[in-house]
Amino acid sequence: NKQTELPLILGWDQPRRYLVLAQDPAELRPSGGFIGTYGIVVFDKGRLAERSFKDSYTLDADTTYAYIEPPRALQGHLLGPESWGLSDSTWSPHFPTAAQDALRIYTNESGDARIDGVIAHQSGTGGETAAPVANRSMGGTAAEPPLADSEKT
């Protein structure tokens, strides 16, 4: 029920931390685009309480974290023997799967496991931004992104 989910997402019961993936469609990936920037936002009682954004390479460049084998197609196409990093984590066209992969990789690279969900923002879409959420606290479900005006029938 969307009326009961929105207050949970916005942290009415307790603060909620989200991993935000800024996807660049100019460097296409199956879930939207290359993640050049990531961020953490915190909602508390309906207000944006904290926000911090960084270049994804600040995580990907550090090779001291555990190796994660990328999907075979990604390994053969872009990464070679390198570990699967946050910048290419949205390799699945199914956003809930891509969000789980991004969260697993982010946690591996950063050590931060205190994330309640994942939000994707696609830059350069002329104002039509999709922001689906895969939320751990709600059983890993995901809201479908809104249709662009050109996709509505």
Short mmCIF file of N, CA and C in Angstrom, two decimals:
data_model
loop_
_atom_site.label_atom_id
_atom_site.label_comp_id
_atom_site.label_asym_id
_atom_site.label_seq_id
_atom_site.Cartn_x
_atom_site.Cartn_y
_atom_site.Cartn_z
N ASN A 1 0.84 -1.17 0.00
CA ASN A 1 0.00 0.00 0.00
C ASN A 1 0.89 1.24 0.00
N LYS A 2 0.75 2.06 -1.03
CA LYS A 2 1.61 3.22 -1.19
C LYS A 2 1.41 4.25 -0.06
N GLN A 3 0.23 4.33 0.52
CA GLN A 3 -0.01 5.27 1.61
C GLN A 3 0.78 4.91 2.86
N THR A 4 1.02 3.63 3.07
CA THR A 4 1.80 3.23 4.24
C THR A 4 3.29 3.13 3.93
N GLU A 5 3.66 2.90 2.66
CA GLU A 5 5.08 2.79 2.28
C GLU A 5 5.77 4.13 2.27
N LEU A 6 5.13 5.18 1.77
CA LEU A 6 5.78 6.48 1.66
C LEU A 6 6.27 7.01 3.01
N PRO A 7 5.47 6.97 4.07
CA PRO A 7 6.00 7.43 5.36
C PRO A 7 7.22 6.61 5.81
N LEU A 8 7.24 5.30 5.54
CA LEU A 8 8.41 4.49 5.89
C LEU A 8 9.63 4.91 5.08
N ILE A 9 9.45 5.12 3.78
CA ILE A 9 10.55 5.54 2.91
C ILE A 9 11.12 6.87 3.39
N LEU A 10 10.25 7.78 3.81
CA LEU A 10 10.68 9.12 4.22
C LEU A 10 11.10 9.20 5.69
N GLY A 11 11.18 8.05 6.35
CA GLY A 11 11.74 8.00 7.69
C GLY A 11 10.87 8.55 8.80
N TRP A 12 9.56 8.40 8.69
CA TRP A 12 8.70 8.89 9.76
C TRP A 12 8.88 8.10 11.05
N ASP A 13 9.17 6.80 10.95
CA ASP A 13 9.34 5.98 12.14
C ASP A 13 10.77 6.00 12.68
N GLN A 14 11.73 6.11 11.76
CA GLN A 14 13.15 6.18 12.12
C GLN A 14 13.91 6.69 10.90
N PRO A 15 15.09 7.28 11.09
CA PRO A 15 15.84 7.77 9.92
C PRO A 15 16.13 6.64 8.94
N ARG A 16 16.06 6.96 7.65
CA ARG A 16 16.32 5.98 6.58
C ARG A 16 17.47 6.48 5.72
N ARG A 17 18.44 5.60 5.47
CA ARG A 17 19.62 5.93 4.64
C ARG A 17 19.50 5.22 3.30
N TYR A 18 19.74 5.97 2.22
CA TYR A 18 19.64 5.42 0.88
C TYR A 18 20.93 5.65 0.11
N LEU A 19 21.29 4.66 -0.68
CA LEU A 19 22.37 4.78 -1.64
C LEU A 19 21.75 5.34 -2.92
N VAL A 20 22.28 6.45 -3.41
CA VAL A 20 21.78 7.08 -4.62
C VAL A 20 22.80 6.84 -5.74
N LEU A 21 22.33 6.33 -6.85
CA LEU A 21 23.17 6.05 -8.00
C LEU A 21 22.84 7.06 -9.10
N ALA A 22 23.78 7.91 -9.45
CA ALA A 22 23.58 8.87 -10.54
C ALA A 22 24.05 8.20 -11.83
N GLN A 23 23.10 7.83 -12.67
CA GLN A 23 23.40 7.07 -13.89
C GLN A 23 23.50 8.01 -15.09
N ASP A 24 24.52 7.80 -15.90
CA ASP A 24 24.75 8.61 -17.10
C ASP A 24 24.35 7.79 -18.33
N PRO A 25 23.22 8.12 -18.97
CA PRO A 25 22.77 7.34 -20.13
C PRO A 25 23.67 7.50 -21.34
N ALA A 26 24.59 8.46 -21.33
CA ALA A 26 25.54 8.60 -22.43
C ALA A 26 26.51 7.42 -22.45
N GLU A 27 26.69 6.78 -21.30
CA GLU A 27 27.49 5.55 -21.20
C GLU A 27 26.54 4.45 -20.76
N LEU A 28 25.79 3.97 -21.70
CA LEU A 28 24.67 3.08 -21.45
C LEU A 28 25.05 1.80 -20.72
N ARG A 29 24.25 1.45 -19.74
CA ARG A 29 24.29 0.17 -19.04
C ARG A 29 22.85 -0.34 -19.01
N PRO A 30 22.63 -1.63 -18.82
CA PRO A 30 21.27 -2.18 -18.90
C PRO A 30 20.24 -1.53 -17.98
N SER A 31 20.64 -1.04 -16.80
CA SER A 31 19.66 -0.40 -15.92
C SER A 31 19.61 1.11 -16.07
N GLY A 32 20.32 1.67 -17.02
CA GLY A 32 20.23 3.11 -17.23
C GLY A 32 21.50 3.76 -17.68
N GLY A 33 22.59 3.56 -16.99
CA GLY A 33 23.83 4.19 -17.40
C GLY A 33 24.95 3.97 -16.40
N PHE A 34 26.13 4.39 -16.82
CA PHE A 34 27.34 4.34 -16.00
C PHE A 34 27.14 5.16 -14.73
N ILE A 35 27.58 4.65 -13.61
CA ILE A 35 27.45 5.37 -12.35
C ILE A 35 28.74 6.13 -12.10
N GLY A 36 28.73 7.40 -12.44
CA GLY A 36 29.90 8.24 -12.23
C GLY A 36 29.92 8.88 -10.86
N THR A 37 28.75 9.01 -10.28
CA THR A 37 28.60 9.63 -8.96
C THR A 37 27.65 8.78 -8.13
N TYR A 38 27.96 8.64 -6.86
CA TYR A 38 27.05 7.97 -5.94
C TYR A 38 26.87 8.88 -4.73
N GLY A 39 25.83 8.63 -3.99
CA GLY A 39 25.60 9.45 -2.81
C GLY A 39 24.86 8.69 -1.74
N ILE A 40 24.85 9.29 -0.58
CA ILE A 40 24.06 8.79 0.54
C ILE A 40 23.12 9.92 0.95
N VAL A 41 21.84 9.62 1.03
CA VAL A 41 20.87 10.58 1.54
C VAL A 41 20.17 9.94 2.73
N VAL A 42 19.80 10.79 3.68
CA VAL A 42 19.10 10.33 4.87
C VAL A 42 17.81 11.14 5.00
N PHE A 43 16.70 10.42 5.13
CA PHE A 43 15.42 11.06 5.41
C PHE A 43 15.06 10.79 6.86
N ASP A 44 14.60 11.84 7.54
CA ASP A 44 14.20 11.73 8.94
C ASP A 44 12.92 12.53 9.13
N LYS A 45 11.86 11.84 9.48
CA LYS A 45 10.55 12.44 9.69
C LYS A 45 10.10 13.28 8.50
N GLY A 46 10.33 12.74 7.31
CA GLY A 46 9.87 13.38 6.08
C GLY A 46 10.79 14.44 5.52
N ARG A 47 11.89 14.72 6.17
CA ARG A 47 12.82 15.76 5.70
C ARG A 47 14.14 15.14 5.27
N LEU A 48 14.76 15.77 4.28
CA LEU A 48 16.09 15.36 3.87
C LEU A 48 17.06 15.87 4.93
N ALA A 49 17.59 14.96 5.74
CA ALA A 49 18.42 15.33 6.87
C ALA A 49 19.91 15.39 6.53
N GLU A 50 20.34 14.55 5.60
CA GLU A 50 21.75 14.52 5.20
C GLU A 50 21.84 14.16 3.72
N ARG A 51 22.91 14.66 3.09
CA ARG A 51 23.21 14.24 1.72
C ARG A 51 24.70 14.44 1.47
N SER A 52 25.27 13.47 0.79
CA SER A 52 26.68 13.49 0.47
C SER A 52 26.88 12.74 -0.83
N PHE A 53 27.58 13.34 -1.80
CA PHE A 53 27.81 12.71 -3.09
C PHE A 53 29.30 12.70 -3.40
N LYS A 54 29.75 11.61 -4.05
CA LYS A 54 31.16 11.45 -4.38
C LYS A 54 31.31 10.78 -5.74
N ASP A 55 32.49 10.91 -6.30
CA ASP A 55 32.85 10.25 -7.54
C ASP A 55 32.95 8.74 -7.26
N SER A 56 32.34 7.92 -8.12
CA SER A 56 32.36 6.47 -7.90
C SER A 56 33.78 5.90 -7.94
N TYR A 57 34.68 6.57 -8.64
CA TYR A 57 36.06 6.09 -8.70
C TYR A 57 36.76 6.15 -7.34
N THR A 58 36.25 6.96 -6.41
CA THR A 58 36.86 6.98 -5.07
C THR A 58 36.72 5.62 -4.40
N LEU A 59 35.68 4.88 -4.75
CA LEU A 59 35.51 3.52 -4.23
C LEU A 59 36.17 2.49 -5.14
N ASP A 60 35.91 2.59 -6.44
CA ASP A 60 36.39 1.58 -7.39
C ASP A 60 37.91 1.51 -7.48
N ALA A 61 38.59 2.63 -7.27
CA ALA A 61 40.05 2.66 -7.43
C ALA A 61 40.78 1.95 -6.29
N ASP A 62 40.14 1.83 -5.15
CA ASP A 62 40.75 1.13 -4.01
C ASP A 62 40.63 -0.37 -4.24
N THR A 63 41.73 -1.05 -4.36
CA THR A 63 41.69 -2.49 -4.66
C THR A 63 41.94 -3.35 -3.43
N THR A 64 41.82 -2.77 -2.23
CA THR A 64 42.07 -3.56 -1.03
C THR A 64 40.83 -4.35 -0.58
N TYR A 65 39.68 -4.09 -1.18
CA TYR A 65 38.46 -4.81 -0.80
C TYR A 65 38.42 -6.17 -1.50
N ALA A 66 37.52 -7.02 -1.05
CA ALA A 66 37.38 -8.37 -1.61
C ALA A 66 36.95 -8.32 -3.08
N TYR A 67 37.54 -9.20 -3.88
CA TYR A 67 37.23 -9.30 -5.30
C TYR A 67 35.81 -9.81 -5.49
N ILE A 68 35.06 -9.16 -6.40
CA ILE A 68 33.73 -9.64 -6.80
C ILE A 68 33.79 -9.91 -8.29
N GLU A 69 33.51 -11.15 -8.66
CA GLU A 69 33.56 -11.52 -10.07
C GLU A 69 32.39 -10.88 -10.82
N PRO A 70 32.68 -10.15 -11.88
CA PRO A 70 31.60 -9.53 -12.66
C PRO A 70 30.87 -10.56 -13.51
N PRO A 71 29.67 -10.20 -13.99
CA PRO A 71 28.98 -11.08 -14.93
C PRO A 71 29.89 -11.33 -16.15
N ARG A 72 29.77 -12.50 -16.73
CA ARG A 72 30.66 -12.90 -17.83
C ARG A 72 30.68 -11.87 -18.97
N ALA A 73 29.50 -11.37 -19.38
CA ALA A 73 29.45 -10.41 -20.48
C ALA A 73 30.18 -9.12 -20.13
N LEU A 74 30.05 -8.66 -18.91
CA LEU A 74 30.73 -7.45 -18.47
C LEU A 74 32.23 -7.68 -18.37
N GLN A 75 32.59 -8.83 -17.87
CA GLN A 75 34.01 -9.18 -17.74
C GLN A 75 34.68 -9.22 -19.11
N GLY A 76 34.02 -9.82 -20.09
CA GLY A 76 34.59 -9.93 -21.42
C GLY A 76 34.56 -8.63 -22.20
N HIS A 77 33.62 -7.76 -21.88
CA HIS A 77 33.43 -6.53 -22.64
C HIS A 77 34.21 -5.34 -22.08
N LEU A 78 34.18 -5.14 -20.76
CA LEU A 78 34.76 -3.93 -20.18
C LEU A 78 35.83 -4.16 -19.12
N LEU A 79 35.64 -5.12 -18.27
CA LEU A 79 36.46 -5.20 -17.07
C LEU A 79 37.68 -6.10 -17.14
N GLY A 80 37.62 -7.14 -17.94
CA GLY A 80 38.73 -8.08 -17.94
C GLY A 80 38.86 -8.72 -16.57
N PRO A 81 40.07 -8.78 -16.02
CA PRO A 81 40.27 -9.45 -14.73
C PRO A 81 39.96 -8.58 -13.50
N GLU A 82 39.54 -7.33 -13.72
CA GLU A 82 39.27 -6.43 -12.59
C GLU A 82 38.02 -6.86 -11.82
N SER A 83 37.96 -6.45 -10.55
CA SER A 83 36.78 -6.70 -9.72
C SER A 83 35.60 -5.89 -10.24
N TRP A 84 34.42 -6.39 -10.01
CA TRP A 84 33.20 -5.68 -10.38
C TRP A 84 33.04 -4.52 -9.43
N GLY A 85 33.03 -3.29 -9.96
CA GLY A 85 32.95 -2.09 -9.14
C GLY A 85 31.61 -1.41 -9.21
N LEU A 86 31.41 -0.46 -8.32
CA LEU A 86 30.15 0.26 -8.22
C LEU A 86 29.78 0.95 -9.53
N SER A 87 30.74 1.51 -10.23
CA SER A 87 30.43 2.27 -11.45
C SER A 87 29.75 1.42 -12.52
N ASP A 88 29.97 0.13 -12.53
CA ASP A 88 29.34 -0.78 -13.50
C ASP A 88 28.36 -1.75 -12.85
N SER A 89 27.91 -1.45 -11.65
CA SER A 89 27.10 -2.40 -10.89
C SER A 89 25.69 -2.58 -11.43
N THR A 90 25.18 -1.65 -12.22
CA THR A 90 23.81 -1.77 -12.72
C THR A 90 23.78 -2.51 -14.05
N TRP A 91 24.40 -3.66 -14.08
CA TRP A 91 24.51 -4.45 -15.31
C TRP A 91 23.22 -5.20 -15.63
N SER A 92 22.38 -5.45 -14.67
CA SER A 92 21.11 -6.15 -14.93
C SER A 92 20.06 -5.16 -15.43
N PRO A 93 19.26 -5.54 -16.43
CA PRO A 93 18.17 -4.67 -16.88
C PRO A 93 16.99 -4.65 -15.91
N HIS A 94 16.98 -5.55 -14.94
CA HIS A 94 15.93 -5.65 -13.93
C HIS A 94 16.37 -4.83 -12.71
N PHE A 95 15.74 -3.67 -12.48
CA PHE A 95 16.26 -2.76 -11.46
C PHE A 95 16.37 -3.39 -10.08
N PRO A 96 15.41 -4.16 -9.58
CA PRO A 96 15.61 -4.74 -8.25
C PRO A 96 16.89 -5.58 -8.15
N THR A 97 17.22 -6.30 -9.22
CA THR A 97 18.46 -7.08 -9.24
C THR A 97 19.66 -6.15 -9.29
N ALA A 98 19.61 -5.14 -10.16
CA ALA A 98 20.71 -4.17 -10.26
C ALA A 98 20.92 -3.44 -8.93
N ALA A 99 19.83 -3.10 -8.25
CA ALA A 99 19.93 -2.40 -6.96
C ALA A 99 20.59 -3.30 -5.92
N GLN A 100 20.23 -4.57 -5.90
CA GLN A 100 20.86 -5.51 -4.96
C GLN A 100 22.35 -5.66 -5.27
N ASP A 101 22.69 -5.74 -6.56
CA ASP A 101 24.11 -5.83 -6.95
C ASP A 101 24.85 -4.57 -6.53
N ALA A 102 24.27 -3.39 -6.80
CA ALA A 102 24.91 -2.13 -6.43
C ALA A 102 25.12 -2.04 -4.92
N LEU A 103 24.12 -2.46 -4.16
CA LEU A 103 24.23 -2.41 -2.71
C LEU A 103 25.31 -3.36 -2.20
N ARG A 104 25.36 -4.56 -2.77
CA ARG A 104 26.39 -5.54 -2.38
C ARG A 104 27.79 -5.00 -2.70
N ILE A 105 27.94 -4.42 -3.88
CA ILE A 105 29.25 -3.90 -4.29
C ILE A 105 29.62 -2.66 -3.47
N TYR A 106 28.65 -1.77 -3.25
CA TYR A 106 28.91 -0.58 -2.42
C TYR A 106 29.36 -1.00 -1.02
N THR A 107 28.66 -1.95 -0.43
CA THR A 107 29.01 -2.42 0.92
C THR A 107 30.41 -3.04 0.93
N ASN A 108 30.72 -3.80 -0.10
CA ASN A 108 32.04 -4.42 -0.21
C ASN A 108 33.14 -3.37 -0.32
N GLU A 109 32.91 -2.36 -1.14
CA GLU A 109 33.94 -1.34 -1.38
C GLU A 109 34.06 -0.33 -0.25
N SER A 110 32.95 0.00 0.39
CA SER A 110 32.95 1.07 1.40
C SER A 110 32.97 0.57 2.84
N GLY A 111 32.48 -0.66 3.05
CA GLY A 111 32.33 -1.17 4.41
C GLY A 111 31.06 -0.67 5.09
N ASP A 112 30.27 0.13 4.41
CA ASP A 112 29.04 0.71 4.94
C ASP A 112 27.87 -0.22 4.66
N ALA A 113 27.35 -0.87 5.68
CA ALA A 113 26.22 -1.79 5.52
C ALA A 113 24.93 -1.21 6.09
N ARG A 114 24.93 0.07 6.42
CA ARG A 114 23.76 0.69 7.05
C ARG A 114 22.87 1.39 6.01
N ILE A 115 22.52 0.69 4.94
CA ILE A 115 21.72 1.25 3.86
C ILE A 115 20.34 0.60 3.86
N ASP A 116 19.30 1.44 3.79
CA ASP A 116 17.93 0.93 3.79
C ASP A 116 17.36 0.69 2.40
N GLY A 117 17.96 1.28 1.38
CA GLY A 117 17.45 1.10 0.04
C GLY A 117 18.34 1.78 -0.99
N VAL A 118 17.96 1.64 -2.25
CA VAL A 118 18.74 2.17 -3.36
C VAL A 118 17.82 3.02 -4.23
N ILE A 119 18.30 4.19 -4.61
CA ILE A 119 17.57 5.09 -5.50
C ILE A 119 18.46 5.34 -6.71
N ALA A 120 17.89 5.26 -7.91
CA ALA A 120 18.65 5.55 -9.12
C ALA A 120 18.11 6.83 -9.74
N HIS A 121 19.03 7.69 -10.13
CA HIS A 121 18.68 8.94 -10.81
C HIS A 121 19.40 8.93 -12.15
N GLN A 122 18.65 9.14 -13.21
CA GLN A 122 19.26 9.14 -14.54
C GLN A 122 19.42 10.58 -14.99
N SER A 123 20.66 11.01 -15.13
CA SER A 123 20.94 12.38 -15.53
C SER A 123 20.71 12.58 -17.02
N GLY A 124 20.47 13.82 -17.41
CA GLY A 124 20.34 14.15 -18.82
C GLY A 124 19.09 13.65 -19.49
N THR A 125 18.00 13.51 -18.73
CA THR A 125 16.77 12.99 -19.33
C THR A 125 15.75 14.10 -19.58
N GLY A 126 16.19 15.33 -19.58
CA GLY A 126 15.27 16.43 -19.87
C GLY A 126 14.20 16.60 -18.81
N GLY A 127 14.53 16.32 -17.58
CA GLY A 127 13.58 16.51 -16.49
C GLY A 127 12.74 15.29 -16.19
N GLU A 128 12.77 14.28 -17.03
CA GLU A 128 11.99 13.07 -16.78
C GLU A 128 12.90 12.07 -16.07
N THR A 129 12.95 12.17 -14.77
CA THR A 129 13.88 11.38 -13.98
C THR A 129 13.16 10.21 -13.34
N ALA A 130 13.70 9.02 -13.51
CA ALA A 130 13.18 7.85 -12.83
C ALA A 130 13.95 7.67 -11.54
N ALA A 131 13.24 7.42 -10.45
CA ALA A 131 13.90 7.20 -9.18
C ALA A 131 13.29 5.99 -8.48
N PRO A 132 13.50 4.79 -9.03
CA PRO A 132 12.96 3.61 -8.38
C PRO A 132 13.70 3.32 -7.08
N VAL A 133 13.01 2.70 -6.15
CA VAL A 133 13.60 2.40 -4.86
C VAL A 133 13.50 0.91 -4.60
N ALA A 134 14.61 0.29 -4.30
CA ALA A 134 14.60 -1.09 -3.81
C ALA A 134 14.91 -0.98 -2.34
N ASN A 135 13.97 -1.31 -1.51
CA ASN A 135 14.09 -1.02 -0.10
C ASN A 135 14.22 -2.30 0.71
N ARG A 136 15.31 -2.41 1.46
CA ARG A 136 15.54 -3.60 2.30
C ARG A 136 14.45 -3.76 3.34
N SER A 137 14.03 -2.67 3.96
CA SER A 137 13.10 -2.76 5.08
C SER A 137 11.70 -3.18 4.62
N MET A 138 11.44 -3.13 3.33
CA MET A 138 10.13 -3.53 2.82
C MET A 138 10.26 -4.78 1.97
N GLY A 139 11.17 -5.67 2.35
CA GLY A 139 11.28 -6.96 1.71
C GLY A 139 11.94 -6.95 0.34
N GLY A 140 12.70 -5.91 0.03
CA GLY A 140 13.42 -5.88 -1.23
C GLY A 140 12.55 -5.59 -2.45
N THR A 141 11.35 -5.05 -2.23
CA THR A 141 10.51 -4.72 -3.37
C THR A 141 11.03 -3.46 -4.03
N ALA A 142 10.56 -3.20 -5.21
CA ALA A 142 10.99 -1.98 -5.91
C ALA A 142 9.81 -1.34 -6.60
N ALA A 143 9.77 -0.03 -6.55
CA ALA A 143 8.76 0.71 -7.29
C ALA A 143 9.23 0.82 -8.73
N GLU A 144 8.33 0.66 -9.65
CA GLU A 144 8.69 0.78 -11.06
C GLU A 144 8.89 2.26 -11.38
N PRO A 145 9.85 2.59 -12.24
CA PRO A 145 10.05 3.99 -12.59
C PRO A 145 8.86 4.51 -13.39
N PRO A 146 8.57 5.81 -13.27
CA PRO A 146 7.46 6.35 -14.04
C PRO A 146 7.76 6.32 -15.53
N LEU A 147 6.72 6.20 -16.33
CA LEU A 147 6.89 6.21 -17.78
C LEU A 147 7.14 7.63 -18.25
N ALA A 148 8.02 7.78 -19.20
CA ALA A 148 8.22 9.08 -19.85
C ALA A 148 6.96 9.38 -20.66
N ASP A 149 6.69 10.67 -20.90
CA ASP A 149 5.51 11.05 -21.66
C ASP A 149 5.42 10.33 -22.99
N SER A 150 6.56 10.11 -23.63
CA SER A 150 6.57 9.44 -24.94
C SER A 150 6.20 7.97 -24.84
N GLU A 151 6.26 7.38 -23.64
CA GLU A 151 5.94 5.96 -23.47
C GLU A 151 4.50 5.72 -23.06
N LYS A 152 3.80 6.78 -22.65
CA LYS A 152 2.42 6.63 -22.19
C LYS A 152 1.50 6.44 -23.38
N THR A 153 0.50 5.59 -23.19
CA THR A 153 -0.46 5.36 -24.28
C THR A 153 -1.84 5.78 -23.87
#
